[in-house]
Short mmCIF file of C-alpha atoms and ligand atoms in Angstrom, two decimals:
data_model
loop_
_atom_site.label_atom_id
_atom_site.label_comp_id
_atom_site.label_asym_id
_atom_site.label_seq_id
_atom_site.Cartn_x
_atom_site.Cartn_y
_atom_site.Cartn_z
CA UNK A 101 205.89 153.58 169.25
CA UNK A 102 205.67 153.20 165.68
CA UNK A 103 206.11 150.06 163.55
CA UNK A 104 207.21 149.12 160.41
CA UNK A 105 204.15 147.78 158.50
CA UNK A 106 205.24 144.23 157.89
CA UNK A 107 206.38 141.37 159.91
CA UNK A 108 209.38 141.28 162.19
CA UNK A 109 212.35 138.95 160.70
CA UNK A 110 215.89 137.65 161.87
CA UNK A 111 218.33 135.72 160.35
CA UNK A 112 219.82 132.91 162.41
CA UNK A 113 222.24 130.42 162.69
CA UNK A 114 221.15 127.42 160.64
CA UNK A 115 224.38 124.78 160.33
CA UNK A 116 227.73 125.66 161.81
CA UNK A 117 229.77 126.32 158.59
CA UNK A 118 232.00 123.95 157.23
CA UNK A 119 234.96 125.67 154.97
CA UNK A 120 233.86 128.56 153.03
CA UNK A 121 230.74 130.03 154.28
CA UNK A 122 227.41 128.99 152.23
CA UNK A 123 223.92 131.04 152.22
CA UNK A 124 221.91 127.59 153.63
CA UNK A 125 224.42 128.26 157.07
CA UNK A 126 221.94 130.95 157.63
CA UNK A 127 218.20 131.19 157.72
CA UNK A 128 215.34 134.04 157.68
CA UNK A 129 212.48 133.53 160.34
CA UNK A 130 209.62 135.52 160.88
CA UNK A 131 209.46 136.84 164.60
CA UNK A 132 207.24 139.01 167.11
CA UNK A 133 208.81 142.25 168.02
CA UNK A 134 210.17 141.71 171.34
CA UNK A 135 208.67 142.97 174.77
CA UNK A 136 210.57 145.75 176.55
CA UNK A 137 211.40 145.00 180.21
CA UNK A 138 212.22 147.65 182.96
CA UNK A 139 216.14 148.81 182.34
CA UNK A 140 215.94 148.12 178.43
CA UNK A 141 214.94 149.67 175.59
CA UNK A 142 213.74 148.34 171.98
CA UNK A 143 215.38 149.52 168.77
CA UNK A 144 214.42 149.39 165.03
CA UNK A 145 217.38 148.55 163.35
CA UNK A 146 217.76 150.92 159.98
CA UNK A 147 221.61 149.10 158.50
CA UNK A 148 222.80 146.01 159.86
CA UNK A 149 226.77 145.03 159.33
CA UNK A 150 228.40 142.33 157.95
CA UNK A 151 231.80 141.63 159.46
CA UNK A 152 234.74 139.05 158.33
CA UNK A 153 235.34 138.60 161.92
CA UNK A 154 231.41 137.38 162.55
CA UNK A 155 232.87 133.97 160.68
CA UNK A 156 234.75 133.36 163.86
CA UNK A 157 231.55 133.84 166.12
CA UNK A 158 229.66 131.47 164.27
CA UNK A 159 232.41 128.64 164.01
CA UNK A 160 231.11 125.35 166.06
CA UNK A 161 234.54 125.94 167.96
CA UNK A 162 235.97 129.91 167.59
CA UNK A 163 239.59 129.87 167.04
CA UNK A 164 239.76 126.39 167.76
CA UNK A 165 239.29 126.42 171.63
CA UNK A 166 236.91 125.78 174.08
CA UNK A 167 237.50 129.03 175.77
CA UNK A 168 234.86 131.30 173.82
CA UNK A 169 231.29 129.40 173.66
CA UNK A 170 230.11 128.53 170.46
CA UNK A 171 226.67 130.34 168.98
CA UNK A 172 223.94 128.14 169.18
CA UNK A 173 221.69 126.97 166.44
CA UNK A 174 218.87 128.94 165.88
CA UNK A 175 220.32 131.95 167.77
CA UNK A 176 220.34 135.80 165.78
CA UNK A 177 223.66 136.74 164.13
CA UNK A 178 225.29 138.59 166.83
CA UNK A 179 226.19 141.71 163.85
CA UNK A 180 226.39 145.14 164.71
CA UNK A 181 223.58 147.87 163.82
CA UNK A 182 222.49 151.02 163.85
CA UNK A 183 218.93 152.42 165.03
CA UNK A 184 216.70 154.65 166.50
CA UNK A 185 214.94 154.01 169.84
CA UNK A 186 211.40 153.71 169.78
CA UNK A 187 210.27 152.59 173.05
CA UNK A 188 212.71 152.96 176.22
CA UNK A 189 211.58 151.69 179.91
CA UNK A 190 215.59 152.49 180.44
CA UNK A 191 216.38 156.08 182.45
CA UNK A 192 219.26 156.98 180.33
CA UNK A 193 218.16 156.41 176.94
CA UNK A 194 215.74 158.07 175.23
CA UNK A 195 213.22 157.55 172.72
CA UNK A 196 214.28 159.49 169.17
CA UNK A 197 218.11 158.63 170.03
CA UNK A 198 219.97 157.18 167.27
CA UNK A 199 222.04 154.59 168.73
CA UNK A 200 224.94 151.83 167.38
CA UNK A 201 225.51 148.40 168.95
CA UNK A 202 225.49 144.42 168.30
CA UNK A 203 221.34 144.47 168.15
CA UNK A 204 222.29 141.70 165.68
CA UNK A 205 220.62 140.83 162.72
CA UNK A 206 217.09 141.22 162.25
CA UNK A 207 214.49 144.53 162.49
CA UNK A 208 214.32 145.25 165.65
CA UNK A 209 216.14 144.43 169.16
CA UNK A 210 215.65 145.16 172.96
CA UNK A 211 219.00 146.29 174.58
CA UNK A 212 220.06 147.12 178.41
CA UNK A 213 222.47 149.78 177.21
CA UNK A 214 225.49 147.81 177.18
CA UNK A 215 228.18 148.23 174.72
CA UNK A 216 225.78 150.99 173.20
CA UNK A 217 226.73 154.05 171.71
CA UNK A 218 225.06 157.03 170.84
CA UNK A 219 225.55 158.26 167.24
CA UNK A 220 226.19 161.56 167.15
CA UNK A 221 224.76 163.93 164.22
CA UNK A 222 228.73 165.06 163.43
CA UNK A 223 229.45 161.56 161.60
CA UNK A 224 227.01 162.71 158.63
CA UNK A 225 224.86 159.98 157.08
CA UNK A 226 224.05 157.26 159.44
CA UNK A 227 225.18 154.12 158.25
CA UNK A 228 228.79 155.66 158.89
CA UNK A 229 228.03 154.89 162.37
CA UNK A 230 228.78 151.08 160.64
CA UNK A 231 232.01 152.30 158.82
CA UNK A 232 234.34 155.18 159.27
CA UNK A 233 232.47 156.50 163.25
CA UNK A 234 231.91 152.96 163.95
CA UNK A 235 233.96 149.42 164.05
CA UNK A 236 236.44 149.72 161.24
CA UNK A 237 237.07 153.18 161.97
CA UNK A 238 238.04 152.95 165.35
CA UNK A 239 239.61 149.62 165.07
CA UNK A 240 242.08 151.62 162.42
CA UNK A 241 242.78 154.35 165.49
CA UNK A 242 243.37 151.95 168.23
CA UNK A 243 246.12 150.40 165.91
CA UNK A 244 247.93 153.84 164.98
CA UNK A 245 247.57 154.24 168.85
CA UNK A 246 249.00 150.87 169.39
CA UNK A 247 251.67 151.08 167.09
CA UNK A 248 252.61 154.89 168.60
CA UNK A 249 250.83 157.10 166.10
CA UNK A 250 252.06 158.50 162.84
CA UNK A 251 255.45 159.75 162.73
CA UNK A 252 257.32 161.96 160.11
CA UNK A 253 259.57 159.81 157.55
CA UNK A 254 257.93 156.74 158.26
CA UNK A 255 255.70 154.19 156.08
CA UNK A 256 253.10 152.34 157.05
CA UNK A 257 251.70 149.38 155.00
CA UNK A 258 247.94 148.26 154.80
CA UNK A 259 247.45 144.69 153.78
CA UNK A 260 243.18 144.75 152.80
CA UNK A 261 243.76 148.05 151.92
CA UNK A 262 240.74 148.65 149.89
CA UNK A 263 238.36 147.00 152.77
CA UNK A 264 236.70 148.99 155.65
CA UNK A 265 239.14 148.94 158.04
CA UNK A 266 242.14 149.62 155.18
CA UNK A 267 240.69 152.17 154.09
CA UNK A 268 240.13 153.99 157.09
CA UNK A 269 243.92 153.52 158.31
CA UNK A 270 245.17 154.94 155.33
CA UNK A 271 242.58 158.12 155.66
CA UNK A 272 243.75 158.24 159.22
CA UNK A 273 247.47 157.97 157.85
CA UNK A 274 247.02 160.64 155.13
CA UNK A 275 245.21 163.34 157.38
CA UNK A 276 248.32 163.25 160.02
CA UNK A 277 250.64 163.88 157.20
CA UNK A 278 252.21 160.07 156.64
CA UNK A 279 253.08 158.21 154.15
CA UNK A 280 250.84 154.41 153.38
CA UNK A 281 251.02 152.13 150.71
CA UNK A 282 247.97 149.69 150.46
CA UNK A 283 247.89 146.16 149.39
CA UNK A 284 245.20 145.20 147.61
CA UNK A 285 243.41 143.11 144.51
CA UNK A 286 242.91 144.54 141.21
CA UNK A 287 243.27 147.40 139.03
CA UNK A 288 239.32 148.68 140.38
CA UNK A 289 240.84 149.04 144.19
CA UNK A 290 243.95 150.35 143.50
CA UNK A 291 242.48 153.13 141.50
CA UNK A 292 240.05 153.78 144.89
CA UNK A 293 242.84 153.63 146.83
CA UNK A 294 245.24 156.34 144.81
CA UNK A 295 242.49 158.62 143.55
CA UNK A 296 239.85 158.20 146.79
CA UNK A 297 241.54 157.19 149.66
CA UNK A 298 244.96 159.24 148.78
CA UNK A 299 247.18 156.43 149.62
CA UNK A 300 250.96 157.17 148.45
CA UNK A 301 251.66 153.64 146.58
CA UNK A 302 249.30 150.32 146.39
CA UNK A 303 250.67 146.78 145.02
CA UNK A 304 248.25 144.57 143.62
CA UNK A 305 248.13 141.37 145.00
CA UNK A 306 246.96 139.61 142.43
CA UNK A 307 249.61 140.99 139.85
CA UNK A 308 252.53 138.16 138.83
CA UNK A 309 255.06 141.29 139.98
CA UNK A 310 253.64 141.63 143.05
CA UNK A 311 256.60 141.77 144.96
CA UNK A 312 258.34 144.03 142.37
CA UNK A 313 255.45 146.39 142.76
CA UNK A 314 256.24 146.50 146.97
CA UNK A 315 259.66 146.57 146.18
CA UNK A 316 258.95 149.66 144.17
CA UNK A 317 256.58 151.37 146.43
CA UNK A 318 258.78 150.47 150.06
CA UNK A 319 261.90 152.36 149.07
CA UNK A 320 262.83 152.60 152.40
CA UNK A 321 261.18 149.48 153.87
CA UNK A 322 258.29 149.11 156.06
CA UNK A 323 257.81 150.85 159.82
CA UNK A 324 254.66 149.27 160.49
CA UNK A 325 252.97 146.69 159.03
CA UNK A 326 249.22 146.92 159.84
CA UNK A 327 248.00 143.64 158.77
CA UNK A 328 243.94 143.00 158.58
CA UNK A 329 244.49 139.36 156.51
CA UNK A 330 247.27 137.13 157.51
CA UNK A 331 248.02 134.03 155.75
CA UNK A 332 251.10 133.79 153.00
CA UNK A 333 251.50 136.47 152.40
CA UNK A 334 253.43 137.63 155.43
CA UNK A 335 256.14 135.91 153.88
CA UNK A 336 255.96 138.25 150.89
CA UNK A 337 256.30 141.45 153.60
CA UNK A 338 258.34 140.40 156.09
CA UNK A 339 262.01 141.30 153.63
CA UNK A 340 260.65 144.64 153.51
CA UNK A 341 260.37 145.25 157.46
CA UNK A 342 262.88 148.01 158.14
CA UNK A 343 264.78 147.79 161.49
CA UNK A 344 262.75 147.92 164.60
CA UNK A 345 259.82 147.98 162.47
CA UNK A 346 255.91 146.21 163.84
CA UNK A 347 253.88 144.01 162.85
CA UNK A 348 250.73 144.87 164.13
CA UNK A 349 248.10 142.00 164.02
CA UNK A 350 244.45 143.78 163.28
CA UNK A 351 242.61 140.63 161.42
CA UNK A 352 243.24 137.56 159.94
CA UNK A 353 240.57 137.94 157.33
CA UNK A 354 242.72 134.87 154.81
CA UNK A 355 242.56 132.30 157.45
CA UNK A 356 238.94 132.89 159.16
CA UNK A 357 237.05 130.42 156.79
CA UNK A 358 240.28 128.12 156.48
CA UNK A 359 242.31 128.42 159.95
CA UNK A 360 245.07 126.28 158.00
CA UNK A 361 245.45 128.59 155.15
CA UNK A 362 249.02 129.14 154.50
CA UNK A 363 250.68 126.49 155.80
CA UNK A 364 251.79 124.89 152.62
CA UNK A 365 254.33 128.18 153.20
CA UNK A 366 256.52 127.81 156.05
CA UNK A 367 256.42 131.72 156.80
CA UNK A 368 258.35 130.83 160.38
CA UNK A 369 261.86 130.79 159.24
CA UNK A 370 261.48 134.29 157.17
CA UNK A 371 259.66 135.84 160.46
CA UNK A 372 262.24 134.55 162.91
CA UNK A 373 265.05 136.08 160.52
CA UNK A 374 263.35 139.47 160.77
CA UNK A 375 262.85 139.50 164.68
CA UNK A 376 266.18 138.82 165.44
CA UNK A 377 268.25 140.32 162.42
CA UNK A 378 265.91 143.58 162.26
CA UNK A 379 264.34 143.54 165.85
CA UNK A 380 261.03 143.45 164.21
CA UNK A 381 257.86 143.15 166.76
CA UNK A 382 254.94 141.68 166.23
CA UNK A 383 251.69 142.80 168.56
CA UNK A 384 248.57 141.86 168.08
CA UNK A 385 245.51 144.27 169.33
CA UNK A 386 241.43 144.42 169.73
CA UNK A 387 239.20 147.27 169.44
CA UNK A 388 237.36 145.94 172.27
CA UNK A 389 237.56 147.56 176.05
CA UNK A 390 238.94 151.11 174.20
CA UNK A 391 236.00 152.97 175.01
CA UNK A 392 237.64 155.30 176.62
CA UNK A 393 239.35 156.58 173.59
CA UNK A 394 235.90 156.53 171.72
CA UNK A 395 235.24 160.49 172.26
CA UNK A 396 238.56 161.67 170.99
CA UNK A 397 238.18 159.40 167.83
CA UNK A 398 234.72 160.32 167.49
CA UNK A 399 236.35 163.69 167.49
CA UNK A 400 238.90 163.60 165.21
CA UNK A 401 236.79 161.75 162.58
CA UNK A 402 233.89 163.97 163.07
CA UNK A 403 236.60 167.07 161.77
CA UNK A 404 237.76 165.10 158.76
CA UNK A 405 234.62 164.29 157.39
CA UNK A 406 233.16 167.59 158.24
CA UNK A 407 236.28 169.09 156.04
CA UNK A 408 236.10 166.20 153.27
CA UNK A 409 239.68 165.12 154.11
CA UNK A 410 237.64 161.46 154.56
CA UNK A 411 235.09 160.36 151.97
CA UNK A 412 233.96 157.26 153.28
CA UNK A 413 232.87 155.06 150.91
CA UNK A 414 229.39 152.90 151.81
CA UNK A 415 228.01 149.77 149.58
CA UNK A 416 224.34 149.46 150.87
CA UNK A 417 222.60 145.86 150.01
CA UNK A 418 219.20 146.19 150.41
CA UNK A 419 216.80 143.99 152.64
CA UNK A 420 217.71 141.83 155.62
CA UNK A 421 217.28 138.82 153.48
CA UNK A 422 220.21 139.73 151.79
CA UNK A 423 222.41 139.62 154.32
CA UNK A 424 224.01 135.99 154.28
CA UNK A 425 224.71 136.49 150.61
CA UNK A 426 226.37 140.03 151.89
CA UNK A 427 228.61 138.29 154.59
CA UNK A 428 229.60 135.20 151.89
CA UNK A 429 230.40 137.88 149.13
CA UNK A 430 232.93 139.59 151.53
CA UNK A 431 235.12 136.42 151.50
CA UNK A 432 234.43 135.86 147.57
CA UNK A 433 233.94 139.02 145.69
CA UNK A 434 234.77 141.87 148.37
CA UNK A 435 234.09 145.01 147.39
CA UNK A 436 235.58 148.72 148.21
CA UNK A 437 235.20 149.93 151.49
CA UNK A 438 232.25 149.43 153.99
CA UNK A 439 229.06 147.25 153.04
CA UNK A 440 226.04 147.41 155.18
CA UNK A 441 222.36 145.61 154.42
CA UNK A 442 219.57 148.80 154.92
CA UNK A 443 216.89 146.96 157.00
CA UNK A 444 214.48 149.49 158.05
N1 LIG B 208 241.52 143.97 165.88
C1 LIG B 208 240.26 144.41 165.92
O1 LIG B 208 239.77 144.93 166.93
C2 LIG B 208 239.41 144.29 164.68
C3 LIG B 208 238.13 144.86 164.62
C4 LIG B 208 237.39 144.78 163.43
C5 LIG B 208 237.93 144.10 162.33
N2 LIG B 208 239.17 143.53 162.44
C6 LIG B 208 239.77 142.79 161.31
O2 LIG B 208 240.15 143.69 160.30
C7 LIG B 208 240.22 142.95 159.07
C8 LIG B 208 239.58 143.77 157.95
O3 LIG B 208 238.19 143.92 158.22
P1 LIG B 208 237.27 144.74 157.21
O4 LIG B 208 236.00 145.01 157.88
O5 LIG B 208 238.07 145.84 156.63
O6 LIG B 208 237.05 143.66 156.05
P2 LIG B 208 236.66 143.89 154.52
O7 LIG B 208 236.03 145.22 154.34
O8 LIG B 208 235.92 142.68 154.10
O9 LIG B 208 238.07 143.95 153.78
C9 LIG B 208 238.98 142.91 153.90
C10 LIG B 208 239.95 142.93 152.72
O10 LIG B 208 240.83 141.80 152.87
C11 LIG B 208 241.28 141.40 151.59
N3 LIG B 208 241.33 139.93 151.56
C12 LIG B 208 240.29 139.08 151.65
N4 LIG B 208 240.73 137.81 151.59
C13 LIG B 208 242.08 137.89 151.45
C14 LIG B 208 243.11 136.91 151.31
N5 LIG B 208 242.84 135.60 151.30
N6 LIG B 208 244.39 137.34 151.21
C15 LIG B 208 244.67 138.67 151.21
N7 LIG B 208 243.72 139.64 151.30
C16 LIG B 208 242.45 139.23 151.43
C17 LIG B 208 240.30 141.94 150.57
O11 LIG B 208 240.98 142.84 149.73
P3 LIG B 208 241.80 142.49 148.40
O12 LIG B 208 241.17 141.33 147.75
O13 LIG B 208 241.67 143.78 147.67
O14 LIG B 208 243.21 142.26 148.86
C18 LIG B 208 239.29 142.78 151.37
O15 LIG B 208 239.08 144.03 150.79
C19 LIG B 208 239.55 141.62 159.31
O16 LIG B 208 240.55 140.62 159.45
C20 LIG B 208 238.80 141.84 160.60
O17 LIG B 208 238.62 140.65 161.32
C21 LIG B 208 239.91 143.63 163.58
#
């Protein structure tokens, strides 16, 4: 076993945040590198993940229930990472195996196996394991999959288009021969999004003819609606839903450090009107318990980046102090496509 030359750290949970998400929330402690027990094995964690979704985790109450346990203080950041083995007492993984699971944040982390997955070499570089072959990616093929695929004629829009998970649905989209339109914030995305990404049409969010641009780019209205932020601006969407179309709930990414965002705008009347006048759906979905469609996605990404139909895009932060400011700039200054914090 080889170790890094410096000492072990984590970041944990310092307060339980309170509105927006502040730095002091988290803190960086020194630790020993953990023992390995029979069945487990101990991984050095090379790029950690920040997550919009890891704001719910750390909430004193997630969603607002008692029914998922709250973190408790002075626990690691439950994030996902990606590393190599470099001890194993475990019989079916290996030392030298590049692996991905939630080893959370800090340098290293001992792991039974569960919810682990082995990287494999076809996903190129591997902090994709984080992006496009990991979380986002796959959470943008279980919701084509939800929603029934891609299918000729249809248009699917992307609400946090430019973000990791948007930008892998419209890849996904583009590579099966649809047609996506993105919604995103500024002229810097948008560009990423036509010239990078190959979406069809984006409308800027943030532009005071926002819903002239969607009017512009959804012609023929909207099929399905993969949303990854919630908040108002369903309202804005939901007169573009063409008949039977879906609303397929990914994320709620504009009401996970505010769960009241939004309701200034009534958006219940407007939705109501569009499930019974248009026989819109609305389905939410998770990632989660899908494994067994991990090989085929694994697959099919593995071909599109190996043919440069996908050029994932990765912002790497560097050092695992950096990664509360990394996980409060994704609500406040959010970047293109997938950032990770390079820890090793
Ligand atoms: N269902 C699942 O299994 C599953 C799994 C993983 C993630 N998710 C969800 O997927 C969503 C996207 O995750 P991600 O990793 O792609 O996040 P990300 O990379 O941080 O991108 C999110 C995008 O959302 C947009 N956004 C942020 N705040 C917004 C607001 N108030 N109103 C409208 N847009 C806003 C931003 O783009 P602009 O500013 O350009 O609009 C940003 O690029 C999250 O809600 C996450 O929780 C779901």
């Amino acid at each position: 076993m080889s170790l890094d030359n410096k000492t072990p750290q984590k970041v944990v949970l310092q307060s339980y945040p309170e509105g927006n998400l502040k730095q002091s929330d988290f803190a960086v402690e020194d630790c020993p590198v953990p023992d390995v027990a029979d069945g487990s094995f101990l991984v050095r964690n090379s790029f950690v993940s920040v997550d919009p979704m890891l704001r719910i985790f750390i909430d004193k109450m997630p969603l607002g229930s008692s029914s998922m346990p709250s973190l408790p203080l002075g626990n690691v950041i439950p994030g996902a990472a990606v590393g190599e083995i470099i001890e194993s007492r475990h019989p079916d993984f290996k030392v030298g195996e590049i692996v991905e699971g939630r080893f959370g944040w800090q340098h290293y982390a001992v792991s039974t196996g569960q919810g682990v997955v082995r990287v494999p070499a076809s996903l190129g570089a591997i902090e994709n394991a984080l992006g496009i072959g990991g979380l986002p990616g796959f959470t943008a093929y279980i919701g084509l999959s939800v929603a029934g695929g891609v299918k000729e004629g249809q248009t699917v829009l992307v609400s946090g288009a430019a973000g990791a998970v948007g930008s892998a649905v419209g890849a996904l989209v583009k590579a099966r021969g649809g047609r996506v339109v993105g919604i995103a914030g500024g002229d810097d995305k948008k560009r990423y999004l036509l010239d990078v990404v190959g979406y069809d049409a984006v409308a800027d969010r943030n532009a005071p003819d926002f819903n002239a641009q969607l009017a512009v780019a959804l012609p023929n209205g909207v099929n399905v609606y993969f949303d990854n932020v919630g908040g108002p601006m369903m309202a804005d969407v939901v007169p573009f839903m063409a008949y039977g179309g879906l609303i397929l709930i990914s994320g709620l990414m504009a009401q996970y450090q505010d769960p009241t965002a939004g309701s200034q705008t009534d958006n219940l009347p407007p939705v109501l009107f569009a499930v019974m006048g248009k026989g819109v759906r609305i389905q939410g979905f998770s990632q989660y318990g899908q494994d067994a469609l991990r090989p085929a996605f694994e697959g099919e990404i593995s071909e599109l980046l190996a043919s440069g139909a996908i050029q994932p895009e990765v912002h790497i932060v560097e050092g695992l102090e950096n990664l509360p400011q990394a996980q409060v700039n994704l609500f406040e200054h959010s970047t293109t496509g997938k950032v990770v914090v390079r820890v090793a």
